[in-house]
C-alpha positions as a Python dict, from the first residue, in 0.01 Angstrom:
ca = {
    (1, 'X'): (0, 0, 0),
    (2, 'X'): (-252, 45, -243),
    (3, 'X'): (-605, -103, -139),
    (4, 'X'): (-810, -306, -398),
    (5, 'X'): (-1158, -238, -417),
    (6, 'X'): (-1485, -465, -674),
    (7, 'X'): (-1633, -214, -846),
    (8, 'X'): (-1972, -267, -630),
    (9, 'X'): (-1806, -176, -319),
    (10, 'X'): (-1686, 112, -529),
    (11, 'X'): (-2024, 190, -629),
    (12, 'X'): (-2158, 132, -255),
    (13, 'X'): (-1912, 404, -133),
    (14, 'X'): (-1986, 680, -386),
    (15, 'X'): (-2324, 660, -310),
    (16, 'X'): (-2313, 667, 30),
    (17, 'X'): (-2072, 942, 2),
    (18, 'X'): (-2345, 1118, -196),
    (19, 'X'): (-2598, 1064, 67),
    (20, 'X'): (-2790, 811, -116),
    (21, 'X'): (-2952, 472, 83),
    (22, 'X'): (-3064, 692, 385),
    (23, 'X'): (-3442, 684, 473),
    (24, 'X'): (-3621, 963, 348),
    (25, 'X'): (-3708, 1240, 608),
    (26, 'X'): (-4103, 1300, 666),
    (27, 'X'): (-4101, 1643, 627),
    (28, 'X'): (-3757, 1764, 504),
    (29, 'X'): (-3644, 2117, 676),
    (30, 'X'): (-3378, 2369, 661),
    (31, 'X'): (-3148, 2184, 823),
    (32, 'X'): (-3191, 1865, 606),
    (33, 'X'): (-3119, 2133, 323),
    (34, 'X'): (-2847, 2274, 454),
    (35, 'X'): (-2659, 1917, 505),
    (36, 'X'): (-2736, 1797, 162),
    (37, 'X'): (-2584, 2140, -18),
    (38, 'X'): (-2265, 2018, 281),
    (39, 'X'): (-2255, 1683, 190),
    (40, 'X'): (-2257, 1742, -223),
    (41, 'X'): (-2107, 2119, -192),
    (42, 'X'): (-2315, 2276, -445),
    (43, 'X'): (-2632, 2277, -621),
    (44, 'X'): (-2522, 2312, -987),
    (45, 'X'): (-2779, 2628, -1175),
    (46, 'X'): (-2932, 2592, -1544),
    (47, 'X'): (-3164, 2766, -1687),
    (48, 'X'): (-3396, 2494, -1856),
    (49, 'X'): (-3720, 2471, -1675),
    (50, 'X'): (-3899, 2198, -1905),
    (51, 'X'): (-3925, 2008, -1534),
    (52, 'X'): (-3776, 2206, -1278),
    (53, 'X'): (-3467, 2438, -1244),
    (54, 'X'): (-3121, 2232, -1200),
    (55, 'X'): (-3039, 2336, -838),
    (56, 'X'): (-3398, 2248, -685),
    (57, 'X'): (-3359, 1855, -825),
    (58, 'X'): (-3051, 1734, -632),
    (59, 'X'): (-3176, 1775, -300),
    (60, 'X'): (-3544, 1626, -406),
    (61, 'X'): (-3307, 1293, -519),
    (62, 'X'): (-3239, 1243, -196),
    (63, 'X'): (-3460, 1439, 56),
    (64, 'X'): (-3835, 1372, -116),
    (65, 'X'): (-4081, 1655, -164),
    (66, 'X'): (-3898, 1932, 43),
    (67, 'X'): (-4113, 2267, 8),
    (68, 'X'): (-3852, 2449, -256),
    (69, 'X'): (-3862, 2817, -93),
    (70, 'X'): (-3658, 2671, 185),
    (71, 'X'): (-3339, 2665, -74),
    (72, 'X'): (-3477, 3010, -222),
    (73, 'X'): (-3434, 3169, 121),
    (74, 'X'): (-3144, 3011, 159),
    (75, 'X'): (-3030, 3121, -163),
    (76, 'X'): (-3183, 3459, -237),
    (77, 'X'): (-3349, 3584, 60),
    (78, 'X'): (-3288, 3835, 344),
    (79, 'X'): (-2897, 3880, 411),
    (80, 'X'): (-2840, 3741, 786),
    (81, 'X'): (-3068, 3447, 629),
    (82, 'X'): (-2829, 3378, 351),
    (83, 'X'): (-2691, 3017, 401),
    (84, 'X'): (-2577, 2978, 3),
    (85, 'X'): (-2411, 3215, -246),
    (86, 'X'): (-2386, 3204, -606),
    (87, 'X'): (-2037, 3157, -822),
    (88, 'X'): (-1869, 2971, -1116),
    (89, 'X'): (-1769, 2621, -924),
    (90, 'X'): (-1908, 2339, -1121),
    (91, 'X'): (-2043, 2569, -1398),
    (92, 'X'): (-2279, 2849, -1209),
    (93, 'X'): (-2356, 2712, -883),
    (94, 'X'): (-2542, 2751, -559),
    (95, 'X'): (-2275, 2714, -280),
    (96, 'X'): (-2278, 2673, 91),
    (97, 'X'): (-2148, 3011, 225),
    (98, 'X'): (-1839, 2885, 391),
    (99, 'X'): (-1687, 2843, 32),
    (100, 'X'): (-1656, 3183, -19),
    (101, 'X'): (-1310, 3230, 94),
    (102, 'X'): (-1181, 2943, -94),
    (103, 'X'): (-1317, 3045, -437),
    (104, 'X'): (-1117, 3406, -395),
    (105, 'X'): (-829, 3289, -543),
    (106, 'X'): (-1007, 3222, -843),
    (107, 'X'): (-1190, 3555, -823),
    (108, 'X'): (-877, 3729, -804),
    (109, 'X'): (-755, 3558, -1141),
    (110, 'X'): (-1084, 3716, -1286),
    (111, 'X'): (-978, 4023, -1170),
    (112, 'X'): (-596, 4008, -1332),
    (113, 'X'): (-799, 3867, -1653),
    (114, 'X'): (-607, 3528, -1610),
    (115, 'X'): (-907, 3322, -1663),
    (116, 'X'): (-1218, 3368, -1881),
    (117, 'X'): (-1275, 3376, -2230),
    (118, 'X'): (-1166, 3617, -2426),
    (119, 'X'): (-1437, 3882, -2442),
    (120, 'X'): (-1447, 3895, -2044),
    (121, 'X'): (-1049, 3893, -2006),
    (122, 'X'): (-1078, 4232, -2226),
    (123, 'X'): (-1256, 4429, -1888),
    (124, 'X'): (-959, 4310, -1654),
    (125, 'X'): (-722, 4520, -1927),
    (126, 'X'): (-849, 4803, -2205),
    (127, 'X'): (-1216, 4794, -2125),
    (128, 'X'): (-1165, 4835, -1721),
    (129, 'X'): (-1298, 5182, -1762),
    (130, 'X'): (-1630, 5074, -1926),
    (131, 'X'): (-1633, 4804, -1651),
    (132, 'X'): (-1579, 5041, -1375),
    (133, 'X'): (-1930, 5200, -1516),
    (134, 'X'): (-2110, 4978, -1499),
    (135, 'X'): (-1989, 4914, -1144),
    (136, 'X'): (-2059, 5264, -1055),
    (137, 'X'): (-2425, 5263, -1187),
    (138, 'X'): (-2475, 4951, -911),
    (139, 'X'): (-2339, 5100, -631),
    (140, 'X'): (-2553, 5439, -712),
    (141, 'X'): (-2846, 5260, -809),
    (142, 'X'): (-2869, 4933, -612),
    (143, 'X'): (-2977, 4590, -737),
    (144, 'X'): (-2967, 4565, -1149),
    (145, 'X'): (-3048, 4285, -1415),
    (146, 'X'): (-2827, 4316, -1755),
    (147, 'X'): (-3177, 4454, -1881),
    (148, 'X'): (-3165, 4731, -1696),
    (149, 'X'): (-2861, 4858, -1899),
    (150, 'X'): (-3015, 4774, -2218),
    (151, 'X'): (-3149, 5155, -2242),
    (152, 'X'): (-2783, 5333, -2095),
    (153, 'X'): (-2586, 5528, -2303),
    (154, 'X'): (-2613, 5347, -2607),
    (155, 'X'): (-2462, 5654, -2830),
    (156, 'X'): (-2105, 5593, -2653),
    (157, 'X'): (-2053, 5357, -2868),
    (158, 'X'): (-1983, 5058, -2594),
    (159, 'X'): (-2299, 5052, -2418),
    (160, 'X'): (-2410, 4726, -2672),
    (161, 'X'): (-2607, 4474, -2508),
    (162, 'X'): (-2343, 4226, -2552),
    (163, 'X'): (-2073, 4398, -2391),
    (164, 'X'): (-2279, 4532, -2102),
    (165, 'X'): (-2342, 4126, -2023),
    (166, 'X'): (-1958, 4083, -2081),
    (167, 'X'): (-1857, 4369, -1818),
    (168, 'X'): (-2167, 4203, -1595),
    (169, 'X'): (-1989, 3846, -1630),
    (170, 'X'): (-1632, 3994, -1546),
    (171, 'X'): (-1731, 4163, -1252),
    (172, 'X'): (-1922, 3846, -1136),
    (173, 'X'): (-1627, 3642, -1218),
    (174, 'X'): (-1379, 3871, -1038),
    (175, 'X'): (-1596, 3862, -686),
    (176, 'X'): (-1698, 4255, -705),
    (177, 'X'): (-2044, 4181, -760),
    (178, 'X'): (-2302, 3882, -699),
    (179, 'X'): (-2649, 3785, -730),
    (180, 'X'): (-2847, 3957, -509),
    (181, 'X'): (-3176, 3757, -603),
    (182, 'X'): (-3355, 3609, -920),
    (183, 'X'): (-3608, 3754, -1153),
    (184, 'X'): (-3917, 3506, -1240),
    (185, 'X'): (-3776, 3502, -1582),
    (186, 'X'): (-3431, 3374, -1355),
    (187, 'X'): (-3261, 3682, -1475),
    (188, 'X'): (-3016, 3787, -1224),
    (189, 'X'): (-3021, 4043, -1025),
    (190, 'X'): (-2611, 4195, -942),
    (191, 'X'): (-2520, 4408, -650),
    (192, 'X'): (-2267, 4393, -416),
    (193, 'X'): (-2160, 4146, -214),
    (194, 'X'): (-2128, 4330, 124),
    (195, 'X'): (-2535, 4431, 55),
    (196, 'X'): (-2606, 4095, -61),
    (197, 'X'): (-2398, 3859, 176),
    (198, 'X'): (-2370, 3817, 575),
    (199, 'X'): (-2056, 4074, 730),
    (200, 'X'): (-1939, 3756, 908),
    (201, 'X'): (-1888, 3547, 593),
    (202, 'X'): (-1704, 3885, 369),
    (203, 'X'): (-1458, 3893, 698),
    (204, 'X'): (-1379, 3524, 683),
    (205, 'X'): (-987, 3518, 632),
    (206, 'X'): (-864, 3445, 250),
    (207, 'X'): (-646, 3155, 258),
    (208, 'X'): (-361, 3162, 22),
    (209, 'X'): (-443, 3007, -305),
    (210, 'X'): (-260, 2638, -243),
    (211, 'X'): (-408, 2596, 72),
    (212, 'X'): (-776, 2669, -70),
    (213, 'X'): (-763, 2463, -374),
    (214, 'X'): (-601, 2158, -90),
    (215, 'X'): (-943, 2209, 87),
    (216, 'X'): (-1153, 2237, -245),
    (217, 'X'): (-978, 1916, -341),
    (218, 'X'): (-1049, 1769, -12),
    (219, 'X'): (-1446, 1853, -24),
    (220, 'X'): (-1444, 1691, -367),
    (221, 'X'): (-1292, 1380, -250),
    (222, 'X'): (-1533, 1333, 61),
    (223, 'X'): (-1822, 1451, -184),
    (224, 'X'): (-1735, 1165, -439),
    (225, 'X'): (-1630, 904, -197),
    (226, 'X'): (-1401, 699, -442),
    (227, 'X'): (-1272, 865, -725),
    (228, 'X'): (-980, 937, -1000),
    (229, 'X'): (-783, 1225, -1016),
    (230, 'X'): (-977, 1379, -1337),
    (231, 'X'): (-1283, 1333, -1121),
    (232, 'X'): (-1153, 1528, -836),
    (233, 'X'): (-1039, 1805, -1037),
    (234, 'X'): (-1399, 1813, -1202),
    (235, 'X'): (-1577, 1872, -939),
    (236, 'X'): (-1467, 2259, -890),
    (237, 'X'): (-1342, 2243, -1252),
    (238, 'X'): (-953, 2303, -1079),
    (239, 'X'): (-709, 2241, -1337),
    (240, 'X'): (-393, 2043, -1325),
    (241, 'X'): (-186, 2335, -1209),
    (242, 'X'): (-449, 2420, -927),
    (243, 'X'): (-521, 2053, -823),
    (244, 'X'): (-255, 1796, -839),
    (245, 'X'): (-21, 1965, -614),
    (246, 'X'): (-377, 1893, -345),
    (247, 'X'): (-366, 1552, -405),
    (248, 'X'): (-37, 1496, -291),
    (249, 'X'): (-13, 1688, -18),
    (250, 'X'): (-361, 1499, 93),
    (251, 'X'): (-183, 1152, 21),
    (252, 'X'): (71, 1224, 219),
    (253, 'X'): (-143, 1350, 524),
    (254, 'X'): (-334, 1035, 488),
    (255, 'X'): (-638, 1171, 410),
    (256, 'X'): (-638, 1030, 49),
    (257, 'X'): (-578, 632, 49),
    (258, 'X'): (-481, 518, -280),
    (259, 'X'): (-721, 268, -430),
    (260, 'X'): (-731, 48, -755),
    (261, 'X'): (-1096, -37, -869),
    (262, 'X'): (-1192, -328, -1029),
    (263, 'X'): (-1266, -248, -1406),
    (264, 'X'): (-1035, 76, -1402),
    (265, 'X'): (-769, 237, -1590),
    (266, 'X'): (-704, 512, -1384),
    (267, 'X'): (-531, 511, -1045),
    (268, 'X'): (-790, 621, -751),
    (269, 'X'): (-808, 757, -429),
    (270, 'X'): (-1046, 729, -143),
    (271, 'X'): (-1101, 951, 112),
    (272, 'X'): (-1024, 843, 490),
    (273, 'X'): (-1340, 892, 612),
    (274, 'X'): (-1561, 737, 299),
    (275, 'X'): (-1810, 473, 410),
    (276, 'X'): (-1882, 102, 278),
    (277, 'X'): (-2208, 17, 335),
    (278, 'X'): (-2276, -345, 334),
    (279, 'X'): (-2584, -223, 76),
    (280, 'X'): (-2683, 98, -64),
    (281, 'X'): (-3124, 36, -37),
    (282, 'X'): (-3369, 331, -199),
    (283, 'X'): (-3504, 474, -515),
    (284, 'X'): (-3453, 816, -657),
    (285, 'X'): (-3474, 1047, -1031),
    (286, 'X'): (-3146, 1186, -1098),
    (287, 'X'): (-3122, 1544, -1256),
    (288, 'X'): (-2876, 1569, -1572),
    (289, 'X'): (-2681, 1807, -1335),
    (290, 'X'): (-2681, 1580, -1058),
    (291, 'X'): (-2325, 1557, -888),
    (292, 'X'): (-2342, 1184, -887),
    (293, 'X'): (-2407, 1131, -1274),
    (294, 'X'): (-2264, 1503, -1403),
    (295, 'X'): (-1925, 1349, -1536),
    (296, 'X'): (-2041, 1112, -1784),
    (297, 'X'): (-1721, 879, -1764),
    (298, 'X'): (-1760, 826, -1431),
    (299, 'X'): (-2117, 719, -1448),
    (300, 'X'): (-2061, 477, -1718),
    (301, 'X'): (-1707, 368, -1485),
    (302, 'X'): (-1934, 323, -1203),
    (303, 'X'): (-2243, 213, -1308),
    (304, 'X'): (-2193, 74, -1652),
    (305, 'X'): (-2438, 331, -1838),
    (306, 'X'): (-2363, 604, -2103),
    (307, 'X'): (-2574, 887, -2035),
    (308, 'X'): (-2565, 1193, -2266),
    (309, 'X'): (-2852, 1498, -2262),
    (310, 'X'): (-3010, 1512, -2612),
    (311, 'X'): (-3147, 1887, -2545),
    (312, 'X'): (-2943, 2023, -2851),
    (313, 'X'): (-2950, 1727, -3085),
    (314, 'X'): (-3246, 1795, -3354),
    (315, 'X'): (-3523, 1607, -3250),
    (316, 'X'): (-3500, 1285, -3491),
    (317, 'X'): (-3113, 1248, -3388),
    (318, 'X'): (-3249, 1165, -3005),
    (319, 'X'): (-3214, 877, -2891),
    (320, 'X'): (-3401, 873, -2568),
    (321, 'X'): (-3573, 1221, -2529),
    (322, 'X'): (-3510, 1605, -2448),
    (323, 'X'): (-3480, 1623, -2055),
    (324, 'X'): (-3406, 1265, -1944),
    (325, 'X'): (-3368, 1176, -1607),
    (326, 'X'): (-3178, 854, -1526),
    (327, 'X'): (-3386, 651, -1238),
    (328, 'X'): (-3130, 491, -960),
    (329, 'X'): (-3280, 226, -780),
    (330, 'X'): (-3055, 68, -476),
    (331, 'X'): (-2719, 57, -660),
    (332, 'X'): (-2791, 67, -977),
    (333, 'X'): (-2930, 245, -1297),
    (334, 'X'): (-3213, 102, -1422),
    (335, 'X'): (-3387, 306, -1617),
    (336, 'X'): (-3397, 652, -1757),
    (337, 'X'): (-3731, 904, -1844),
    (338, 'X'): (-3822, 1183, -2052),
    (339, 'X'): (-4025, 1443, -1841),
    (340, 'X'): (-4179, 1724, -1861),
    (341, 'X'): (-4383, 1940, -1638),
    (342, 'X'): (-4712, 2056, -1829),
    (343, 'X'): (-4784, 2307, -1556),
    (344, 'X'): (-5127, 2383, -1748),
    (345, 'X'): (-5263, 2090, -1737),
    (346, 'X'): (-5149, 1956, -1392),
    (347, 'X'): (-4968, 1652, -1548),
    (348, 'X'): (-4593, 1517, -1519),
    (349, 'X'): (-4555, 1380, -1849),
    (350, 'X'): (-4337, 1099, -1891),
    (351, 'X'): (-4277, 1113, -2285),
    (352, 'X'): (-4095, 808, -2299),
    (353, 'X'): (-3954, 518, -1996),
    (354, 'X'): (-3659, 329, -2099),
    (355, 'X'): (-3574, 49, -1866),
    (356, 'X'): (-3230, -118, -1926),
    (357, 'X'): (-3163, -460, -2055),
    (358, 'X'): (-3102, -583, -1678),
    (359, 'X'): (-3332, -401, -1492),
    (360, 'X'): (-3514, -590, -1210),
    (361, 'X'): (-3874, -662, -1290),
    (362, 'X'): (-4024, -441, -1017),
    (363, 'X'): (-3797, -149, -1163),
    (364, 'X'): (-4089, 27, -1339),
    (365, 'X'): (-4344, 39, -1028),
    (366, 'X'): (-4059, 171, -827),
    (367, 'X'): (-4049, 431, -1071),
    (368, 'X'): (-4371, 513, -1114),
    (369, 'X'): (-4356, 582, -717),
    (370, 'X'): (-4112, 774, -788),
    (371, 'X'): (-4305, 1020, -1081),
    (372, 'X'): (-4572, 1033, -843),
    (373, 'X'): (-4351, 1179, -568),
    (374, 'X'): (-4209, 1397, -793),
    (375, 'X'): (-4564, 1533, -939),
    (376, 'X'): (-4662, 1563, -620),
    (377, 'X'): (-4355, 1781, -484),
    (378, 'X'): (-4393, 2012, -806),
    (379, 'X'): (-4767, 2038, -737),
    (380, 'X'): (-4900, 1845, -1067),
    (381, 'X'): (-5267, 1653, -1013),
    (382, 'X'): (-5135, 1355, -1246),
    (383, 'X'): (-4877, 1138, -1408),
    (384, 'X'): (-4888, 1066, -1776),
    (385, 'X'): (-4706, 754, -1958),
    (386, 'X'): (-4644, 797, -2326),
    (387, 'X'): (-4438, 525, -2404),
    (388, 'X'): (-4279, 256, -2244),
    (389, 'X'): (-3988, -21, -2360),
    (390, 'X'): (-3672, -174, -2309),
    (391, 'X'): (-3314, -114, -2402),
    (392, 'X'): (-3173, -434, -2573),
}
């Protein structure tokens, strides 16, 4: 029996599943951390800093001003402290540290040089040698960032920057290094993992890869609430192969209910334990990489908005700005800003507000609450309007 749900009560649940309509905590701590990176199951990395990195925004969205070295500890800090790793999940990701064992699978494939582009495939086959090297100079030499190869043995005729970042990348991929911590320039720093990550964690058993990708499968689905099976496979970028055999073994345990939403195409499933909340209350800037809004189809399935980030479009083929933040207030989208941190002059600058066609008329003083929080959690005096209109 197939359950029918309106797309609001579809909406309500993903959100809720998300952790979204809860009442902000007064002063967030590690433990509020530690069950948002549970709830969403990783903190997705990027390098722009225009506002703030990628993997500090998601847990702002829904915890407030939480005092950021918390997740750096947590992330890069002394190894019995470690609560989060780093690894390719949803792009490069932060990732609570119980996932290790069920991303191995995929870091043996590195190894065999069954996944990867090209160039990195090359070090599981001919260039294992050079990749061994590089290896070696780690384990003699401790932590290293790519730059610290730059001046190796450049004569050989191999050492090239590019291919010292390749055999980096593969031996990342494959599990036999990890990031030990970040530069200020967010360079990594590689060692390996058994002086980088907690004993206890390294002797966690290795599930076979089925089982693994059934539980990967099964954190996406509680993660996303409601959600097709494209979306489900997103989430730790599984591919067919690796995912759809999860989804039915999980429909037959019961612990995916097969749901048809109002408005969609696509068949979807709902995990057991999702919540409906008769209403989904709150206000909150979403990051580009933001779990709820990174699939773009599903945002504009769910909430009716097509969201795309303009930061490589030339500047007059932008439609709404550079770093653009859509603003979700209750259960819907109803607005979206361009911001930027202008860290010399103590100002949030918020280039441009675009409210949508329908959004309530209190929409833009709950969002300038909402700047002011967020110049407030990245230490900025002030917040600065440049323009402000809406969509028609």
């Amino acid at each position: 029996m197939t359950t029918t749900l309106s797309l609001d009560e579809a909406r309500r649940i993903a959100l809720a599943a998300q952790g979204f309509g809860a009442r902000l905590p007064e002063k967030p701590t590690r433990a509020h951390l530690c069950r948002s990176l549970d709830r969403l199951g990783l903190f997705q990395i990027d390098s722009v800093n225009v506002l703030a990195r990628a993997h500090y925004l998601p847990a702002f969205s829904r915890l407030g001003g939480y005092d950021r070295t918390l997740l750096e500890l947590d992330a890069w800090g002394a190894k019995q402290q470690r609560r989060m790793f780093e690894y390719w999940a949803h792009e490069a990701s932060l990732l609570p540290l119980d996932l290790h064992p069920l991303l191995r699978w995929r870091m043996a494939r590195a190894e065999r040089g069954e996944i990867g582009y090209p160039a990195l495939k090359r070090f599981a086959t001919e260039r294992r040698p050079e990749a061994q090297a590089v290896l070696d100079r780690i384990i003699a030499e401790g932590p290293m960032t790519a730059a610290d190869f730059e001046n190796g043995s450049s004569k050989s005729g191999w050492w090239e920057w590019s291919h010292t970042k390749h055999a980096l990348e593969w031996l990342f991929w494959s599990g036999q290094i990890t990031t030990a911590t970040r530069r200020s320039s967010f360079a990594r720093v590689y060692d390996l993992p058994e002086r980088v990550l907690p004993k206890a964690v390294l002797d966690l058993a290795t599930p076979d890869a089925a089982s693994a990708q059934r539980t990967l499968i099964e954190r996406s689905a509680r993660a996303l609430g409601v959600a097709t099976v494209a979306d489900l496979r997103d989430y730790f970028r599984l591919k067919p192969e690796e995912a759809d055999h999860a989804i039915t073994a999980l429909a037959e345990a019961a612990i995916l209910i097969p749901v048809r939403v109002e408005g969609w195409s696509q068949k979807a499933w709902m995990h057991r334990d999702a919540r409906l909340p008769r209403r989904v209350n709150g206000a909150a800037l979403l990051a580009p990489f933001d779990p709820l809004i990174w699939e773009r189809s599903r945002t504009e399935r769910l909430f009716g908005f097509r969201y795309r980030l303009e930061i490589y479009a030339p500047q007059d083929k932008r439609t709404h700005g550079y770093y653009v933040l859509p603003f979700l207030m209750n259960e819907a989208l109803v607005a979206r800003v361009d911001l930027k941190a202008d860290r010399q002059t103590g100002v949030l600058l918020a280039h441009r507000i675009t409210l949508e066609p329908d959004a309530p008329a209190d929409a833009l003083e709950r969002l300038m609450i909402e700047l002011d929080r967020m110049a407030r959690w990245l230490g900025l005096d002030a917040v600065q309007v440049g323009m402000a209109d809406q969509s028609s």
